């Protein structure tokens, strides 16, 4: 599926309205309002925060999903999309992403359109990096179709898709497709965007935990093309 098709895909499941109606008050109950302004300033967010720490958001989501469980991937997709679209506070968007980190959601290709929406409309590192593990699960489960998509993303005009492609294999460890990783990094080596340079260094640094010799060799051969930031990050633990 092309990136444009993903972004225009419409969820067909029935909403879990009980979950959606209950979530705001449950988050409000664990909010620390005094933290809200500082959280928004740190994240440079125009969308306000309630002041709920991330662990509390996750605990609330898991507890509420047990009370109001999801019966299908289609229902989950429709609900997280609705929650993302109608969110009044940033924690509600975090909750939408966290809902996909479940037994029902992990590795489900039916949630790919939601991840594309998060990347394409969220356009900030907290959102993009939060869906990276879910994208990795899809890559490991359906490598052929996901390789083609990640190649598209690696040259996308929207650099957040390019960042997503580069960091898509972060949790893959020995299952990392290093040839693909190189291919995804290649068109971005000259990019001056901080979040791209950071992503390149992060991807290399993470894979260095699995194959430090490969990373050293890659950095040596591309030393003049890597930005100083990517170079430092790649060799940070070597």
PDB file of C-alpha atoms in Angstrom:
ATOM      1  CA  UNK A   1       0.000   0.000   0.000  1.00  0.00           C
ATOM      2  CA  UNK A   2       1.310   3.449  -0.929  1.00  0.00           C
ATOM      3  CA  UNK A   3       1.841   6.117   1.746  1.00  0.00           C
ATOM      4  CA  UNK A   4      -0.954   8.252   0.262  1.00  0.00           C
ATOM      5  CA  UNK A   5      -3.340   5.291   0.443  1.00  0.00           C
ATOM      6  CA  UNK A   6      -2.435   4.696   4.077  1.00  0.00           C
ATOM      7  CA  UNK A   7      -3.137   8.287   5.019  1.00  0.00           C
ATOM      8  CA  UNK A   8      -6.529   8.244   3.311  1.00  0.00           C
ATOM      9  CA  UNK A   9      -7.619   4.835   4.643  1.00  0.00           C
ATOM     10  CA  UNK A  10     -10.897   5.016   6.582  1.00  0.00           C
ATOM     11  CA  UNK A  11     -11.405   2.712   9.610  1.00  0.00           C
ATOM     12  CA  UNK A  12     -14.371   0.389   9.178  1.00  0.00           C
ATOM     13  CA  UNK A  13     -14.740  -0.951  12.708  1.00  0.00           C
ATOM     14  CA  UNK A  14     -17.322   0.010  15.310  1.00  0.00           C
ATOM     15  CA  UNK A  15     -16.026   2.362  17.999  1.00  0.00           C
ATOM     16  CA  UNK A  16     -15.464   1.185  21.548  1.00  0.00           C
ATOM     17  CA  UNK A  17     -17.525   4.082  22.853  1.00  0.00           C
ATOM     18  CA  UNK A  18     -17.430   2.874  26.446  1.00  0.00           C
ATOM     19  CA  UNK A  19     -13.640   3.158  26.457  1.00  0.00           C
ATOM     20  CA  UNK A  20     -13.692   6.559  24.752  1.00  0.00           C
ATOM     21  CA  UNK A  21     -16.247   7.988  27.175  1.00  0.00           C
ATOM     22  CA  UNK A  22     -14.449   6.709  30.253  1.00  0.00           C
ATOM     23  CA  UNK A  23     -10.879   7.704  29.332  1.00  0.00           C
ATOM     24  CA  UNK A  24     -10.936  11.495  29.948  1.00  0.00           C
ATOM     25  CA  UNK A  25     -12.183  11.246  33.524  1.00  0.00           C
ATOM     26  CA  UNK A  26      -9.805   8.372  34.281  1.00  0.00           C
ATOM     27  CA  UNK A  27      -6.839  10.426  33.047  1.00  0.00           C
ATOM     28  CA  UNK A  28      -8.050  13.481  34.940  1.00  0.00           C
ATOM     29  CA  UNK A  29      -8.135  11.425  38.131  1.00  0.00           C
ATOM     30  CA  UNK A  30      -4.379  10.720  37.924  1.00  0.00           C
ATOM     31  CA  UNK A  31      -3.332  14.099  36.502  1.00  0.00           C
ATOM     32  CA  UNK A  32      -0.929  16.434  38.287  1.00  0.00           C
ATOM     33  CA  UNK A  33      -2.136  19.793  36.947  1.00  0.00           C
ATOM     34  CA  UNK A  34       0.935  21.675  38.191  1.00  0.00           C
ATOM     35  CA  UNK A  35       3.050  19.654  35.750  1.00  0.00           C
ATOM     36  CA  UNK A  36       0.931  20.393  32.675  1.00  0.00           C
ATOM     37  CA  UNK A  37       2.519  23.679  31.600  1.00  0.00           C
ATOM     38  CA  UNK A  38       6.055  22.393  32.043  1.00  0.00           C
ATOM     39  CA  UNK A  39       5.263  19.240  30.058  1.00  0.00           C
ATOM     40  CA  UNK A  40       3.882  21.308  27.184  1.00  0.00           C
ATOM     41  CA  UNK A  41       6.906  23.605  27.228  1.00  0.00           C
ATOM     42  CA  UNK A  42       9.332  20.676  27.210  1.00  0.00           C
ATOM     43  CA  UNK A  43       7.535  19.053  24.280  1.00  0.00           C
ATOM     44  CA  UNK A  44       7.053  22.422  22.525  1.00  0.00           C
ATOM     45  CA  UNK A  45       3.425  21.426  22.179  1.00  0.00           C
ATOM     46  CA  UNK A  46       0.572  23.673  21.094  1.00  0.00           C
ATOM     47  CA  UNK A  47      -1.812  20.945  22.277  1.00  0.00           C
ATOM     48  CA  UNK A  48      -2.174  21.223  26.069  1.00  0.00           C
ATOM     49  CA  UNK A  49      -1.259  18.537  28.574  1.00  0.00           C
ATOM     50  CA  UNK A  50      -3.374  17.394  31.495  1.00  0.00           C
ATOM     51  CA  UNK A  51      -0.267  16.702  33.558  1.00  0.00           C
ATOM     52  CA  UNK A  52      -0.397  12.891  33.541  1.00  0.00           C
ATOM     53  CA  UNK A  53       3.024  11.171  33.663  1.00  0.00           C
ATOM     54  CA  UNK A  54       3.557   8.606  30.920  1.00  0.00           C
ATOM     55  CA  UNK A  55       3.553   5.567  33.270  1.00  0.00           C
ATOM     56  CA  UNK A  56       0.194   6.684  34.622  1.00  0.00           C
ATOM     57  CA  UNK A  57      -1.220   7.060  31.113  1.00  0.00           C
ATOM     58  CA  UNK A  58      -0.094   3.531  30.293  1.00  0.00           C
ATOM     59  CA  UNK A  59      -1.497   2.083  33.528  1.00  0.00           C
ATOM     60  CA  UNK A  60      -4.812   3.866  32.937  1.00  0.00           C
ATOM     61  CA  UNK A  61      -5.039   2.592  29.368  1.00  0.00           C
ATOM     62  CA  UNK A  62      -4.340  -0.996  30.372  1.00  0.00           C
ATOM     63  CA  UNK A  63      -6.770  -0.930  33.272  1.00  0.00           C
ATOM     64  CA  UNK A  64      -9.537   0.644  31.225  1.00  0.00           C
ATOM     65  CA  UNK A  65      -9.021  -1.775  28.321  1.00  0.00           C
ATOM     66  CA  UNK A  66      -9.694  -4.634  30.744  1.00  0.00           C
ATOM     67  CA  UNK A  67     -12.950  -3.039  31.834  1.00  0.00           C
ATOM     68  CA  UNK A  68     -13.963  -2.174  28.269  1.00  0.00           C
ATOM     69  CA  UNK A  69     -12.116  -4.757  26.130  1.00  0.00           C
ATOM     70  CA  UNK A  70     -11.667  -4.646  22.372  1.00  0.00           C
ATOM     71  CA  UNK A  71     -13.121  -7.491  20.346  1.00  0.00           C
ATOM     72  CA  UNK A  72     -11.337  -7.010  17.016  1.00  0.00           C
ATOM     73  CA  UNK A  73      -8.497  -5.222  15.263  1.00  0.00           C
ATOM     74  CA  UNK A  74     -11.087  -3.265  13.284  1.00  0.00           C
ATOM     75  CA  UNK A  75     -12.655  -1.976  16.499  1.00  0.00           C
ATOM     76  CA  UNK A  76      -9.217  -1.098  17.865  1.00  0.00           C
ATOM     77  CA  UNK A  77      -8.286   0.728  14.650  1.00  0.00           C
ATOM     78  CA  UNK A  78     -11.492   2.742  14.597  1.00  0.00           C
ATOM     79  CA  UNK A  79     -11.184   3.649  18.273  1.00  0.00           C
ATOM     80  CA  UNK A  80      -7.527   4.734  18.260  1.00  0.00           C
ATOM     81  CA  UNK A  81      -8.128   6.781  15.116  1.00  0.00           C
ATOM     82  CA  UNK A  82     -11.118   8.505  16.712  1.00  0.00           C
ATOM     83  CA  UNK A  83      -9.176   9.128  19.909  1.00  0.00           C
ATOM     84  CA  UNK A  84      -6.220  10.555  17.983  1.00  0.00           C
ATOM     85  CA  UNK A  85      -8.430  12.802  15.847  1.00  0.00           C
ATOM     86  CA  UNK A  86     -10.632  14.167  18.618  1.00  0.00           C
ATOM     87  CA  UNK A  87      -8.005  14.453  21.377  1.00  0.00           C
ATOM     88  CA  UNK A  88      -8.083  17.654  23.430  1.00  0.00           C
ATOM     89  CA  UNK A  89      -4.947  16.806  25.398  1.00  0.00           C
ATOM     90  CA  UNK A  90      -1.654  15.271  24.347  1.00  0.00           C
ATOM     91  CA  UNK A  91      -2.031  12.418  26.838  1.00  0.00           C
ATOM     92  CA  UNK A  92      -5.107  11.258  24.932  1.00  0.00           C
ATOM     93  CA  UNK A  93      -2.987  10.884  21.826  1.00  0.00           C
ATOM     94  CA  UNK A  94      -0.405   8.983  23.847  1.00  0.00           C
ATOM     95  CA  UNK A  95      -3.223   6.729  25.032  1.00  0.00           C
ATOM     96  CA  UNK A  96      -4.239   6.031  21.436  1.00  0.00           C
ATOM     97  CA  UNK A  97      -0.708   4.913  20.580  1.00  0.00           C
ATOM     98  CA  UNK A  98      -0.403   2.867  23.773  1.00  0.00           C
ATOM     99  CA  UNK A  99      -3.587   0.979  22.930  1.00  0.00           C
ATOM    100  CA  UNK A 100      -1.826  -0.543  19.919  1.00  0.00           C
ATOM    101  CA  UNK A 101       0.809  -2.022  22.230  1.00  0.00           C
ATOM    102  CA  UNK A 102      -1.450  -4.900  23.184  1.00  0.00           C
ATOM    103  CA  UNK A 103      -1.813  -8.580  22.394  1.00  0.00           C
ATOM    104  CA  UNK A 104      -4.553  -7.682  19.931  1.00  0.00           C
ATOM    105  CA  UNK A 105      -2.634  -4.860  18.278  1.00  0.00           C
ATOM    106  CA  UNK A 106       0.985  -6.013  18.049  1.00  0.00           C
ATOM    107  CA  UNK A 107       2.030  -7.075  14.576  1.00  0.00           C
ATOM    108  CA  UNK A 108      -1.360  -6.302  13.042  1.00  0.00           C
ATOM    109  CA  UNK A 109      -1.039  -4.859   9.548  1.00  0.00           C
ATOM    110  CA  UNK A 110      -4.568  -3.477   9.870  1.00  0.00           C
ATOM    111  CA  UNK A 111      -3.187  -0.795  12.198  1.00  0.00           C
ATOM    112  CA  UNK A 112      -0.598   0.436   9.697  1.00  0.00           C
ATOM    113  CA  UNK A 113      -2.886   3.252   8.436  1.00  0.00           C
ATOM    114  CA  UNK A 114      -3.105   4.551  12.011  1.00  0.00           C
ATOM    115  CA  UNK A 115       0.672   4.601  12.364  1.00  0.00           C
ATOM    116  CA  UNK A 116       0.904   6.530   9.101  1.00  0.00           C
ATOM    117  CA  UNK A 117      -1.611   9.063  10.440  1.00  0.00           C
ATOM    118  CA  UNK A 118       0.388   9.451  13.652  1.00  0.00           C
ATOM    119  CA  UNK A 119       3.579  10.108  11.701  1.00  0.00           C
ATOM    120  CA  UNK A 120       1.999  12.277   9.042  1.00  0.00           C
ATOM    121  CA  UNK A 121      -0.127  14.475  11.305  1.00  0.00           C
ATOM    122  CA  UNK A 122       1.760  14.217  14.611  1.00  0.00           C
ATOM    123  CA  UNK A 123       5.066  15.364  13.120  1.00  0.00           C
ATOM    124  CA  UNK A 124       7.018  15.385  16.356  1.00  0.00           C
ATOM    125  CA  UNK A 125       9.530  13.014  17.881  1.00  0.00           C
ATOM    126  CA  UNK A 126       7.426  11.773  20.804  1.00  0.00           C
ATOM    127  CA  UNK A 127       4.682  10.518  18.495  1.00  0.00           C
ATOM    128  CA  UNK A 128       6.951   9.216  15.737  1.00  0.00           C
ATOM    129  CA  UNK A 129       9.301   7.378  18.081  1.00  0.00           C
ATOM    130  CA  UNK A 130       6.374   5.869  20.024  1.00  0.00           C
ATOM    131  CA  UNK A 131       5.053   4.030  16.953  1.00  0.00           C
ATOM    132  CA  UNK A 132       8.520   2.864  15.826  1.00  0.00           C
ATOM    133  CA  UNK A 133       8.313  -0.439  17.792  1.00  0.00           C
ATOM    134  CA  UNK A 134       4.931  -1.169  16.212  1.00  0.00           C
ATOM    135  CA  UNK A 135       6.353  -0.520  12.732  1.00  0.00           C
ATOM    136  CA  UNK A 136       9.239  -2.864  13.564  1.00  0.00           C
ATOM    137  CA  UNK A 137       6.804  -5.613  14.523  1.00  0.00           C
ATOM    138  CA  UNK A 138       5.106  -5.247  11.152  1.00  0.00           C
ATOM    139  CA  UNK A 139       8.455  -5.317   9.381  1.00  0.00           C
ATOM    140  CA  UNK A 140       9.481  -8.544  11.117  1.00  0.00           C
ATOM    141  CA  UNK A 141       6.117 -10.154  10.408  1.00  0.00           C
ATOM    142  CA  UNK A 142       5.688  -9.014   6.800  1.00  0.00           C
ATOM    143  CA  UNK A 143       9.178  -8.063   5.603  1.00  0.00           C
ATOM    144  CA  UNK A 144       8.536  -8.020   1.882  1.00  0.00           C
ATOM    145  CA  UNK A 145       5.655  -5.534   1.878  1.00  0.00           C
ATOM    146  CA  UNK A 146       7.145  -3.446   4.680  1.00  0.00           C
ATOM    147  CA  UNK A 147      10.528  -3.191   2.936  1.00  0.00           C
ATOM    148  CA  UNK A 148       8.818  -1.624  -0.060  1.00  0.00           C
ATOM    149  CA  UNK A 149       6.947   0.813   2.177  1.00  0.00           C
ATOM    150  CA  UNK A 150      10.041   1.787   4.155  1.00  0.00           C
ATOM    151  CA  UNK A 151      11.863   2.504   0.910  1.00  0.00           C
ATOM    152  CA  UNK A 152       9.039   4.891   0.001  1.00  0.00           C
ATOM    153  CA  UNK A 153       9.216   6.520   3.393  1.00  0.00           C
ATOM    154  CA  UNK A 154      12.999   6.938   3.214  1.00  0.00           C
ATOM    155  CA  UNK A 155      12.642   9.431   0.362  1.00  0.00           C
ATOM    156  CA  UNK A 156       9.379  11.079   1.441  1.00  0.00           C
ATOM    157  CA  UNK A 157       9.045  14.856   1.375  1.00  0.00           C
ATOM    158  CA  UNK A 158       7.850  14.768   4.984  1.00  0.00           C
ATOM    159  CA  UNK A 159      11.065  14.080   6.907  1.00  0.00           C
ATOM    160  CA  UNK A 160       9.170  12.421   9.771  1.00  0.00           C
ATOM    161  CA  UNK A 161       8.422   9.494   7.469  1.00  0.00           C
ATOM    162  CA  UNK A 162      12.120   9.382   6.610  1.00  0.00           C
ATOM    163  CA  UNK A 163      12.975   9.332  10.303  1.00  0.00           C
ATOM    164  CA  UNK A 164      10.465   6.522  10.798  1.00  0.00           C
ATOM    165  CA  UNK A 165      12.038   4.464   8.032  1.00  0.00           C
ATOM    166  CA  UNK A 166      15.537   4.881   9.477  1.00  0.00           C
ATOM    167  CA  UNK A 167      14.577   3.896  13.044  1.00  0.00           C
ATOM    168  CA  UNK A 168      12.085   1.195  12.026  1.00  0.00           C
ATOM    169  CA  UNK A 169      14.486  -1.630  12.902  1.00  0.00           C
ATOM    170  CA  UNK A 170      15.688  -0.335  16.265  1.00  0.00           C
ATOM    171  CA  UNK A 171      14.353  -3.335  18.277  1.00  0.00           C
ATOM    172  CA  UNK A 172      15.212  -5.903  15.584  1.00  0.00           C
ATOM    173  CA  UNK A 173      18.697  -6.764  16.915  1.00  0.00           C
ATOM    174  CA  UNK A 174      20.016  -9.833  15.027  1.00  0.00           C
ATOM    175  CA  UNK A 175      16.979  -9.775  12.744  1.00  0.00           C
ATOM    176  CA  UNK A 176      18.036  -6.376  11.367  1.00  0.00           C
ATOM    177  CA  UNK A 177      18.235  -6.301   7.589  1.00  0.00           C
ATOM    178  CA  UNK A 178      21.509  -4.397   7.346  1.00  0.00           C
ATOM    179  CA  UNK A 179      21.361  -4.062   3.569  1.00  0.00           C
ATOM    180  CA  UNK A 180      17.970  -2.400   3.924  1.00  0.00           C
ATOM    181  CA  UNK A 181      19.225  -0.224   6.781  1.00  0.00           C
ATOM    182  CA  UNK A 182      22.011   1.066   4.540  1.00  0.00           C
ATOM    183  CA  UNK A 183      19.527   1.649   1.735  1.00  0.00           C
ATOM    184  CA  UNK A 184      17.234   3.663   4.004  1.00  0.00           C
ATOM    185  CA  UNK A 185      20.086   5.761   5.382  1.00  0.00           C
ATOM    186  CA  UNK A 186      21.715   6.444   2.006  1.00  0.00           C
ATOM    187  CA  UNK A 187      19.343   9.126   0.613  1.00  0.00           C
ATOM    188  CA  UNK A 188      19.390  10.905   3.964  1.00  0.00           C
ATOM    189  CA  UNK A 189      23.117  11.154   4.607  1.00  0.00           C
ATOM    190  CA  UNK A 190      23.318  14.709   3.323  1.00  0.00           C
ATOM    191  CA  UNK A 191      20.199  15.933   5.100  1.00  0.00           C
ATOM    192  CA  UNK A 192      20.787  18.834   7.488  1.00  0.00           C
ATOM    193  CA  UNK A 193      17.659  18.188   9.549  1.00  0.00           C
ATOM    194  CA  UNK A 194      18.569  17.468  13.179  1.00  0.00           C
ATOM    195  CA  UNK A 195      15.979  14.719  13.605  1.00  0.00           C
ATOM    196  CA  UNK A 196      17.279  12.880  10.538  1.00  0.00           C
ATOM    197  CA  UNK A 197      20.904  13.128  11.621  1.00  0.00           C
ATOM    198  CA  UNK A 198      19.945  11.962  15.091  1.00  0.00           C
ATOM    199  CA  UNK A 199      17.955   9.052  13.641  1.00  0.00           C
ATOM    200  CA  UNK A 200      20.896   7.863  11.553  1.00  0.00           C
ATOM    201  CA  UNK A 201      23.200   7.915  14.553  1.00  0.00           C
ATOM    202  CA  UNK A 202      20.594   6.251  16.755  1.00  0.00           C
ATOM    203  CA  UNK A 203      19.976   3.426  14.279  1.00  0.00           C
ATOM    204  CA  UNK A 204      23.700   2.748  13.935  1.00  0.00           C
ATOM    205  CA  UNK A 205      24.313   3.011  17.682  1.00  0.00           C
ATOM    206  CA  UNK A 206      21.513   0.538  18.381  1.00  0.00           C
ATOM    207  CA  UNK A 207      22.747  -1.990  15.829  1.00  0.00           C
ATOM    208  CA  UNK A 208      26.261  -1.646  17.257  1.00  0.00           C
ATOM    209  CA  UNK A 209      24.957  -3.523  20.291  1.00  0.00           C
ATOM    210  CA  UNK A 210      24.449  -6.520  17.987  1.00  0.00           C
ATOM    211  CA  UNK A 211      27.290  -6.151  15.479  1.00  0.00           C
ATOM    212  CA  UNK A 212      29.831  -3.527  16.540  1.00  0.00           C
ATOM    213  CA  UNK A 213      32.293  -4.565  13.836  1.00  0.00           C
ATOM    214  CA  UNK A 214      29.748  -3.867  11.087  1.00  0.00           C
ATOM    215  CA  UNK A 215      28.974  -0.419  12.496  1.00  0.00           C
ATOM    216  CA  UNK A 216      32.649   0.473  12.855  1.00  0.00           C
ATOM    217  CA  UNK A 217      33.218  -0.583   9.258  1.00  0.00           C
ATOM    218  CA  UNK A 218      30.189   1.374   8.037  1.00  0.00           C
ATOM    219  CA  UNK A 219      31.280   4.511   9.887  1.00  0.00           C
ATOM    220  CA  UNK A 220      34.851   4.176   8.591  1.00  0.00           C
ATOM    221  CA  UNK A 221      33.681   3.929   4.987  1.00  0.00           C
ATOM    222  CA  UNK A 222      31.202   6.790   5.350  1.00  0.00           C
ATOM    223  CA  UNK A 223      33.086   9.075   7.739  1.00  0.00           C
ATOM    224  CA  UNK A 224      33.170  11.981   5.294  1.00  0.00           C
ATOM    225  CA  UNK A 225      29.451  11.669   4.532  1.00  0.00           C
ATOM    226  CA  UNK A 226      28.092  11.245   8.045  1.00  0.00           C
ATOM    227  CA  UNK A 227      27.243  14.410   9.931  1.00  0.00           C
ATOM    228  CA  UNK A 228      29.247  14.988  13.128  1.00  0.00           C
ATOM    229  CA  UNK A 229      26.071  14.253  15.122  1.00  0.00           C
ATOM    230  CA  UNK A 230      25.419  10.940  13.337  1.00  0.00           C
ATOM    231  CA  UNK A 231      29.086  10.007  13.690  1.00  0.00           C
ATOM    232  CA  UNK A 232      29.163  10.681  17.438  1.00  0.00           C
ATOM    233  CA  UNK A 233      25.907   8.880  18.071  1.00  0.00           C
ATOM    234  CA  UNK A 234      26.937   5.832  16.022  1.00  0.00           C
ATOM    235  CA  UNK A 235      30.148   5.329  18.005  1.00  0.00           C
ATOM    236  CA  UNK A 236      28.799   6.452  21.363  1.00  0.00           C
ATOM    237  CA  UNK A 237      29.132   3.048  23.060  1.00  0.00           C
ATOM    238  CA  UNK A 238      32.016   1.678  21.000  1.00  0.00           C
TER     239      UNK A 238
END
